GROMACS .gro file of C-alpha atoms in nm:
model
  338
    1MET     CA    1 -16.785   8.471  12.092
    2ARG     CA    2 -16.761   8.175  11.865
    3LYS     CA    3 -16.365   7.962  12.025
    4ARG     CA    4 -16.111   8.020  11.723
    5GLU     CA    5 -16.035   7.601  11.582
    6TYR     CA    6 -15.662   7.539  11.566
    7ASP     CA    7 -15.512   7.366  11.257
    8GLU     CA    8 -15.186   7.246  11.158
    9ASP     CA    9 -15.073   7.622  10.972
   10ASP     CA   10 -15.073   7.775  11.351
   11VAL     CA   11 -14.737   7.528  11.462
   12ARG     CA   12 -14.474   7.592  11.306
   13VAL     CA   13 -14.207   7.299  11.344
   14ARG     CA   14 -13.870   7.343  11.328
   15PRO     CA   15 -13.665   7.171  11.095
   16GLY     CA   16 -13.442   6.936  11.203
   17LYS     CA   17 -13.045   6.964  11.070
   18GLY     CA   18 -13.067   6.665  10.846
   19SER     CA   19 -13.439   6.814  10.653
   20ARG     CA   20 -13.311   7.173  10.587
   21PRO     CA   21 -13.427   7.204  10.269
   22ARG     CA   22 -13.133   7.280   9.988
   23THR     CA   23 -13.182   7.534   9.865
   24ARG     CA   24 -12.950   7.521   9.552
   25ILE     CA   25 -12.975   7.167   9.335
   26ARG     CA   26 -12.642   7.046   9.239
   27PRO     CA   27 -12.531   6.989   8.854
   28ALA     CA   28 -12.544   6.662   8.752
   29HIS     CA   29 -12.291   6.718   8.480
   30GLU     CA   30 -12.347   6.526   8.209
   31ASP     CA   31 -12.132   6.710   7.962
   32ALA     CA   32 -11.865   6.649   8.170
   33VAL     CA   33 -11.573   6.484   7.986
   34GLU     CA   34 -11.366   6.170   8.103
   35GLY     CA   35 -11.027   6.223   8.213
   36PHE     CA   36 -10.710   6.010   8.373
   37VAL     CA   37 -10.475   6.154   8.654
   38VAL     CA   38 -10.128   6.145   8.527
   39ALA     CA   39  -9.952   6.349   8.798
   40VAL     CA   40 -10.054   6.583   9.128
   41ASP     CA   41  -9.843   6.807   9.251
   42ARG     CA   42 -10.011   7.118   9.516
   43GLY     CA   43 -10.427   7.075   9.458
   44ARG     CA   44 -10.347   7.108   9.140
   45TYR     CA   45 -10.440   6.728   8.902
   46THR     CA   46 -10.319   6.662   8.527
   47SER     CA   47 -10.466   6.426   8.325
   48VAL     CA   48 -10.454   6.292   8.000
   49VAL     CA   49 -10.839   6.306   7.832
   50ASN     CA   50 -10.933   6.127   7.507
   51PRO     CA   51 -10.660   5.876   7.582
   52PRO     CA   52 -10.518   5.686   7.229
   53GLY     CA   53 -10.822   5.477   7.115
   54ARG     CA   54 -11.010   5.763   7.027
   55ARG     CA   55 -11.029   6.023   6.694
   56GLU     CA   56 -10.908   6.313   6.875
   57LYS     CA   57 -10.550   6.396   7.018
   58PRO     CA   58 -10.519   6.339   7.305
   59ARG     CA   59 -10.464   6.641   7.569
   60PHE     CA   60 -10.318   6.724   7.892
   61VAL     CA   61 -10.567   6.948   8.103
   62VAL     CA   62 -10.486   7.078   8.449
   63ALA     CA   63 -10.744   7.110   8.717
   64MET     CA   64 -10.870   7.184   9.099
   65LYS     CA   65 -11.072   6.966   9.325
   66ALA     CA   66 -11.454   7.086   9.307
   67ARG     CA   67 -11.539   7.181   9.631
   68GLU     CA   68 -11.852   6.970   9.614
   69LEU     CA   69 -11.597   6.643   9.643
   70GLY     CA   70 -11.489   6.754   9.985
   71ARG     CA   71 -11.178   6.576  10.146
   72LYS     CA   72 -11.245   6.257   9.900
   73GLY     CA   73 -10.886   6.234   9.793
   74ILE     CA   74 -10.771   6.231   9.402
   75VAL     CA   75 -10.430   6.060   9.314
   76VAL     CA   76 -10.207   5.909   9.044
   77GLY     CA   77 -10.402   5.666   8.814
   78ASP     CA   78 -10.733   5.804   8.930
   79ARG     CA   79 -11.075   5.802   8.637
   80VAL     CA   80 -11.225   6.176   8.690
   81ALA     CA   81 -11.472   6.387   8.524
   82LEU     CA   82 -11.374   6.719   8.432
   83VAL     CA   83 -11.611   6.982   8.322
   84GLY     CA   84 -11.497   7.384   8.268
   85ASP     CA   85 -11.203   7.438   8.026
   86VAL     CA   86 -11.067   7.126   7.919
   87SER     CA   87 -10.911   7.260   7.638
   88GLY     CA   88 -10.515   7.210   7.788
   89ALA     CA   89 -10.419   7.568   7.649
   90PRO     CA   90 -10.206   7.710   7.895
   91ASP     CA   91 -10.320   7.851   8.176
   92ALA     CA   92 -10.601   7.719   8.132
   93LEU     CA   93 -10.749   7.501   8.475
   94ALA     CA   94 -11.081   7.308   8.524
   95ARG     CA   95 -11.271   7.126   8.783
   96VAL     CA   96 -11.232   6.749   8.938
   97VAL     CA   97 -11.650   6.642   8.946
   98ARG     CA   98 -11.638   6.354   9.023
   99VAL     CA   99 -11.410   6.025   9.104
  100GLU     CA  100 -11.491   5.703   8.921
  101PRO     CA  101 -11.477   5.416   9.133
  102ARG     CA  102 -11.184   5.275   9.211
  103THR     CA  103 -11.094   4.917   9.053
  104SER     CA  104 -10.774   4.883   9.306
  105MET     CA  105 -10.621   5.106   9.521
  106LEU     CA  106 -10.238   5.092   9.654
  107ARG     CA  107 -10.161   5.205  10.004
  108ARG     CA  108  -9.904   5.192  10.254
  109SER     CA  109  -9.872   5.359  10.603
  110ALA     CA  110  -9.685   5.596  10.717
  111ASP     CA  111  -9.530   5.391  11.036
  112ASP     CA  112  -9.199   5.442  10.885
  113THR     CA  113  -9.187   5.857  10.988
  114GLU     CA  114  -9.073   6.017  11.317
  115ASP     CA  115  -9.411   6.037  11.390
  116THR     CA  116  -9.547   5.697  11.349
  117ASP     CA  117  -9.904   5.789  11.336
  118GLY     CA  118  -9.999   5.468  11.111
  119ILE     CA  119 -10.196   5.638  10.891
  120GLU     CA  120 -10.271   5.513  10.557
  121ARG     CA  121 -10.126   5.726  10.225
  122PRO     CA  122 -10.256   5.637   9.900
  123VAL     CA  123  -9.995   5.537   9.680
  124VAL     CA  124 -10.164   5.482   9.314
  125ALA     CA  125 -10.466   5.456   9.202
  126ASN     CA  126 -10.627   5.182   8.959
  127ALA     CA  127 -10.277   4.951   8.918
  128GLU     CA  128 -10.328   4.618   8.769
  129GLN     CA  129  -9.953   4.539   8.783
  130LEU     CA  130  -9.704   4.632   9.097
  131VAL     CA  131  -9.367   4.592   9.010
  132ILE     CA  132  -9.089   4.548   9.261
  133VAL     CA  133  -8.730   4.660   9.118
  134THR     CA  134  -8.490   4.581   9.312
  135ALA     CA  135  -8.162   4.568   9.216
  136LEU     CA  136  -7.893   4.259   9.309
  137ALA     CA  137  -7.636   4.475   9.405
  138ASP     CA  138  -7.544   4.822   9.423
  139PRO     CA  139  -7.735   4.869   9.627
  140PRO     CA  140  -7.778   4.481   9.794
  141PRO     CA  141  -8.128   4.336   9.818
  142ARG     CA  142  -8.341   4.398  10.117
  143PRO     CA  143  -8.585   4.119  10.063
  144ARG     CA  144  -8.750   4.206  10.399
  145MET     CA  145  -8.852   4.540  10.189
  146ILE     CA  146  -8.987   4.318   9.857
  147ASP     CA  147  -9.162   4.107  10.099
  148ARG     CA  148  -9.366   4.399  10.283
  149ILE     CA  149  -9.445   4.541   9.924
  150LEU     CA  150  -9.560   4.174   9.794
  151VAL     CA  151  -9.807   4.247  10.070
  152ALA     CA  152  -9.985   4.531   9.972
  153ALA     CA  153  -9.996   4.397   9.629
  154PHE     CA  154 -10.196   4.092   9.798
  155ASP     CA  155 -10.408   4.292   9.981
  156ALA     CA  156 -10.443   4.600   9.722
  157GLU     CA  157 -10.590   4.264   9.465
  158ILE     CA  158 -10.321   4.441   9.258
  159GLU     CA  159 -10.094   4.115   9.053
  160PRO     CA  160  -9.754   4.193   9.150
  161LEU     CA  161  -9.358   4.123   8.890
  162LEU     CA  162  -9.058   4.132   9.094
  163CYS     CA  163  -8.777   4.336   8.843
  164LEU     CA  164  -8.407   4.229   8.904
  165THR     CA  165  -8.156   4.507   8.778
  166LYS     CA  166  -7.821   4.530   8.706
  167SER     CA  167  -7.754   4.134   8.701
  168ASP     CA  168  -7.442   4.230   8.537
  169LEU     CA  169  -7.312   4.323   8.923
  170ALA     CA  170  -7.435   4.002   9.102
  171PRO     CA  171  -7.592   3.656   8.998
  172PRO     CA  172  -8.004   3.624   9.038
  173ASP     CA  173  -8.020   3.281   9.144
  174GLU     CA  174  -8.036   3.362   9.531
  175LEU     CA  175  -8.276   3.617   9.533
  176VAL     CA  176  -8.519   3.390   9.255
  177ALA     CA  177  -8.492   3.089   9.457
  178HIS     CA  178  -8.641   3.272   9.764
  179TYR     CA  179  -8.976   3.394   9.623
  180GLU     CA  180  -8.978   3.061   9.408
  181PRO     CA  181  -9.288   2.941   9.682
  182LEU     CA  182  -9.439   3.225   9.609
  183GLY     CA  183  -9.504   3.209   9.319
  184VAL     CA  184  -9.412   3.540   9.215
  185PRO     CA  185  -9.307   3.594   8.826
  186TYR     CA  186  -8.948   3.771   8.763
  187VAL     CA  187  -8.774   3.899   8.511
  188VAL     CA  188  -8.379   4.006   8.509
  189VAL     CA  189  -8.228   4.279   8.347
  190HIS     CA  190  -7.919   4.488   8.342
  191LYS     CA  191  -7.790   4.799   8.177
  192GLY     CA  192  -7.777   4.771   7.834
  193SER     CA  193  -7.955   4.454   7.782
  194SER     CA  194  -8.293   4.364   7.637
  195LEU     CA  195  -8.651   4.487   7.757
  196ASP     CA  196  -8.867   4.277   7.526
  197GLU     CA  197  -8.948   4.022   7.806
  198LEU     CA  198  -9.038   4.363   8.106
  199ARG     CA  199  -9.223   4.517   7.736
  200ASP     CA  200  -9.390   4.191   7.711
  201HIS     CA  201  -9.534   4.227   8.134
  202LEU     CA  202  -9.600   4.627   8.080
  203ALA     CA  203  -9.800   4.622   7.741
  204GLY     CA  204 -10.180   4.731   7.745
  205ARG     CA  205 -10.183   4.712   8.151
  206ILE     CA  206 -10.132   4.993   8.404
  207SER     CA  207  -9.835   4.918   8.624
  208VAL     CA  208  -9.677   5.055   8.934
  209MET     CA  209  -9.286   5.053   9.011
  210VAL     CA  210  -9.200   5.045   9.312
  211GLY     CA  211  -8.892   4.991   9.493
  212HIS     CA  212  -8.631   5.165   9.809
  213SER     CA  213  -8.366   5.461   9.604
  214GLY     CA  214  -8.077   5.384   9.385
  215VAL     CA  215  -8.210   5.001   9.231
  216GLY     CA  216  -8.286   5.179   8.884
  217LYS     CA  217  -8.629   5.242   8.839
  218SER     CA  218  -8.601   5.572   8.666
  219THR     CA  219  -8.300   5.407   8.437
  220LEU     CA  220  -8.554   5.164   8.354
  221VAL     CA  221  -8.841   5.431   8.223
  222ASN     CA  222  -8.619   5.645   8.062
  223ALA     CA  223  -8.583   5.300   7.834
  224LEU     CA  224  -8.955   5.212   7.867
  225VAL     CA  225  -9.005   5.544   7.727
  226PRO     CA  226  -8.818   5.804   7.563
  227ASP     CA  227  -8.990   6.114   7.629
  228ALA     CA  228  -8.945   6.048   8.008
  229ASN     CA  229  -8.659   6.252   8.090
  230ARG     CA  230  -8.685   6.080   8.460
  231ALA     CA  231  -8.377   6.223   8.643
  232VAL     CA  232  -8.159   5.932   8.778
  233ALA     CA  233  -7.849   5.988   8.968
  234GLN     CA  234  -7.598   5.690   9.143
  235VAL     CA  235  -7.571   5.514   9.493
  236ASN     CA  236  -7.453   5.714   9.756
  237ALA     CA  237  -7.079   5.499   9.815
  238VAL     CA  238  -7.076   5.570  10.220
  239THR     CA  239  -7.470   5.460  10.290
  240GLY     CA  240  -7.503   5.226   9.995
  241ARG     CA  241  -7.776   5.366   9.972
  242GLY     CA  242  -7.984   5.558   9.682
  243ARG     CA  243  -8.128   5.921   9.726
  244HIS     CA  244  -8.446   6.050   9.598
  245THR     CA  245  -8.448   6.098   9.272
  246SER     CA  246  -8.809   6.098   9.198
  247THR     CA  247  -9.000   6.354   9.352
  248SER     CA  248  -9.368   6.215   9.335
  249ALA     CA  249  -9.525   6.031   9.106
  250VAL     CA  250  -9.672   6.063   8.752
  251ALA     CA  251  -9.779   5.816   8.483
  252LEU     CA  252  -9.682   5.778   8.157
  253GLU     CA  253  -9.797   5.605   7.809
  254LEU     CA  254  -9.647   5.355   7.688
  255PRO     CA  255  -9.518   5.333   7.268
  256ALA     CA  256  -9.651   4.968   7.250
  257GLY     CA  257  -9.972   5.068   7.460
  258GLY     CA  258 -10.051   5.044   7.847
  259TRP     CA  259  -9.861   5.301   8.154
  260ILE     CA  260  -9.630   5.264   8.369
  261ILE     CA  261  -9.664   5.502   8.700
  262ASP     CA  262  -9.335   5.580   8.822
  263THR     CA  263  -9.306   5.648   9.202
  264PRO     CA  264  -9.018   5.799   9.442
  265GLY     CA  265  -8.813   5.511   9.576
  266VAL     CA  266  -8.920   5.448   9.921
  267ARG     CA  267  -8.703   5.305  10.183
  268SER     CA  268  -8.965   5.123  10.415
  269PHE     CA  269  -9.324   4.998  10.358
  270GLY     CA  270  -9.541   5.054  10.648
  271LEU     CA  271  -9.804   4.825  10.632
  272ALA     CA  272  -9.993   4.909  10.998
  273HIS     CA  273 -10.379   4.950  10.775
  274ILE     CA  274 -10.358   4.559  10.652
  275HIS     CA  275 -10.551   4.251  10.885
  276LEU     CA  276 -10.405   3.901  10.926
  277GLU     CA  277 -10.659   3.791  10.754
  278THR     CA  278 -10.570   4.001  10.421
  279VAL     CA  279 -10.232   3.785  10.371
  280LEU     CA  280 -10.349   3.414  10.464
  281ALA     CA  281 -10.663   3.482  10.190
  282ALA     CA  282 -10.367   3.564   9.971
  283PHE     CA  283 -10.303   3.206  10.045
  284PRO     CA  284 -10.633   2.992   9.945
  285GLU     CA  285 -10.429   2.606   9.989
  286LEU     CA  286 -10.338   2.754  10.394
  287ASN     CA  287 -10.631   2.958  10.436
  288GLU     CA  288 -10.814   2.579  10.426
  289GLY     CA  289 -10.594   2.435  10.658
  290ALA     CA  290 -10.612   2.774  10.907
  291VAL     CA  291 -10.966   2.712  10.983
  292ASN     CA  292 -10.881   2.481  11.256
  293CYS     CA  293 -10.631   2.754  11.390
  294PRO     CA  294 -10.727   2.853  11.740
  295LYS     CA  295 -10.934   3.147  11.786
  296GLY     CA  296 -10.722   3.467  11.723
  297CYS     CA  297 -10.419   3.268  11.599
  298THR     CA  298 -10.105   3.442  11.455
  299HIS     CA  299  -9.996   3.188  11.231
  300LEU     CA  300  -9.706   3.244  11.398
  301THR     CA  301  -9.662   3.060  11.708
  302GLU     CA  302  -9.734   2.690  11.859
  303GLY     CA  303 -10.052   2.566  11.851
  304CYS     CA  304 -10.060   2.662  11.467
  305ALA     CA  305 -10.298   2.428  11.232
  306LEU     CA  306 -10.088   2.477  10.976
  307ASP     CA  307  -9.804   2.284  11.130
  308ALA     CA  308 -10.037   2.002  11.071
  309TRP     CA  309 -10.202   2.108  10.755
  310VAL     CA  310  -9.850   2.043  10.633
  311ALA     CA  311  -9.725   1.785  10.815
  312ALA     CA  312 -10.045   1.584  10.641
  313GLY     CA  313  -9.878   1.683  10.326
  314HIS     CA  314 -10.138   1.925  10.187
  315GLU     CA  315  -9.882   2.155  10.121
  316SER     CA  316  -9.519   2.266  10.119
  317GLN     CA  317  -9.301   2.321  10.421
  318ALA     CA  318  -9.143   2.641  10.176
  319ARG     CA  319  -9.453   2.790  10.106
  320LEU     CA  320  -9.566   2.842  10.527
  321LEU     CA  321  -9.237   2.971  10.546
  322SER     CA  322  -9.303   3.196  10.286
  323LEU     CA  323  -9.650   3.316  10.473
  324ARG     CA  324  -9.481   3.308  10.763
  325ARG     CA  325  -9.239   3.582  10.617
  326LEU     CA  326  -9.520   3.781  10.494
  327LEU     CA  327  -9.682   3.773  10.812
  328SER     CA  328  -9.374   3.839  11.020
  329SER     CA  329  -9.330   4.146  10.752
  330ARG     CA  330  -9.628   4.312  10.875
  331GLU     CA  331  -9.477   4.424  11.287
  332GLY     CA  332  -9.209   4.666  11.119
  333GLY     CA  333  -8.841   4.663  11.178
  334ALA     CA  334  -8.543   4.824  10.997
  335ASP     CA  335  -8.568   4.715  10.575
  336GLU     CA  336  -8.211   4.601  10.590
  337PRO     CA  337  -7.983   4.443  10.256
  338SER     CA  338  -7.958   4.066  10.278
   0.00000   0.00000   0.00000
């Protein structure tokens, strides 16, 4: 009897986990419509489609995240692709099937909470400008928290703008001088004053407002967007702190074009996710002098080459002190009033 010849069909090779053939072809969703996320609430994402500039009237579509996106988070400011019922009718529900690449992402760490887990918390996506709102009095300004928000802006490569409110209660000169070496632009307003200068900064851009409670963010938003109807509250007379009147971030369209994103008031701004090099990169003239620093230099102790760089006249002492103030703010600590 002739001996049987074997070939590859007689050998069964079990595929590895990574080579198992797909049982379903995922759709490309080429017919998906573009949306801009303006609100997030318990797994439901409200997006505006057909934004201004197009012939169709803008409409708001509520959607849920498609399973294929996995754990990918969606935040206010994200540009997304929507399929399903995108009519915007009551009780209609679409699906978010794609999140477009982000141009920026503002984050803060949750190291100001009781569990101090240090986990990054995304705030908003695709913002072009970060408006740091702080009151000159009632409640008093907290420069340390302003510094920390500035660090977050530099990390996200978002242009900062300092908005000083309640100038009828205290002069802005001291605080303005404090941040002059950083070159941060600022506007000064109070209740009933003109907001034209602030509107000029916001026109045609996506801006996010950040600040601690009670500084007047919601009041500003209501003045800038007449139909916003954001809740406002008085500062606590005992603690000198404001109450959280905004409970979630929301994007609102400005009448003259652009978007303003109002965020809940914060009492601290964690920076555990930000590296020292990121802060230094925002100071290119000092970054050059740091080349000669010893390995592992924090730029806060003796032996830092930046001292010699400034002493040689390459940059002002005030600029170096501002950098070191921002670097120190990364270490955490209470955001006490000035």
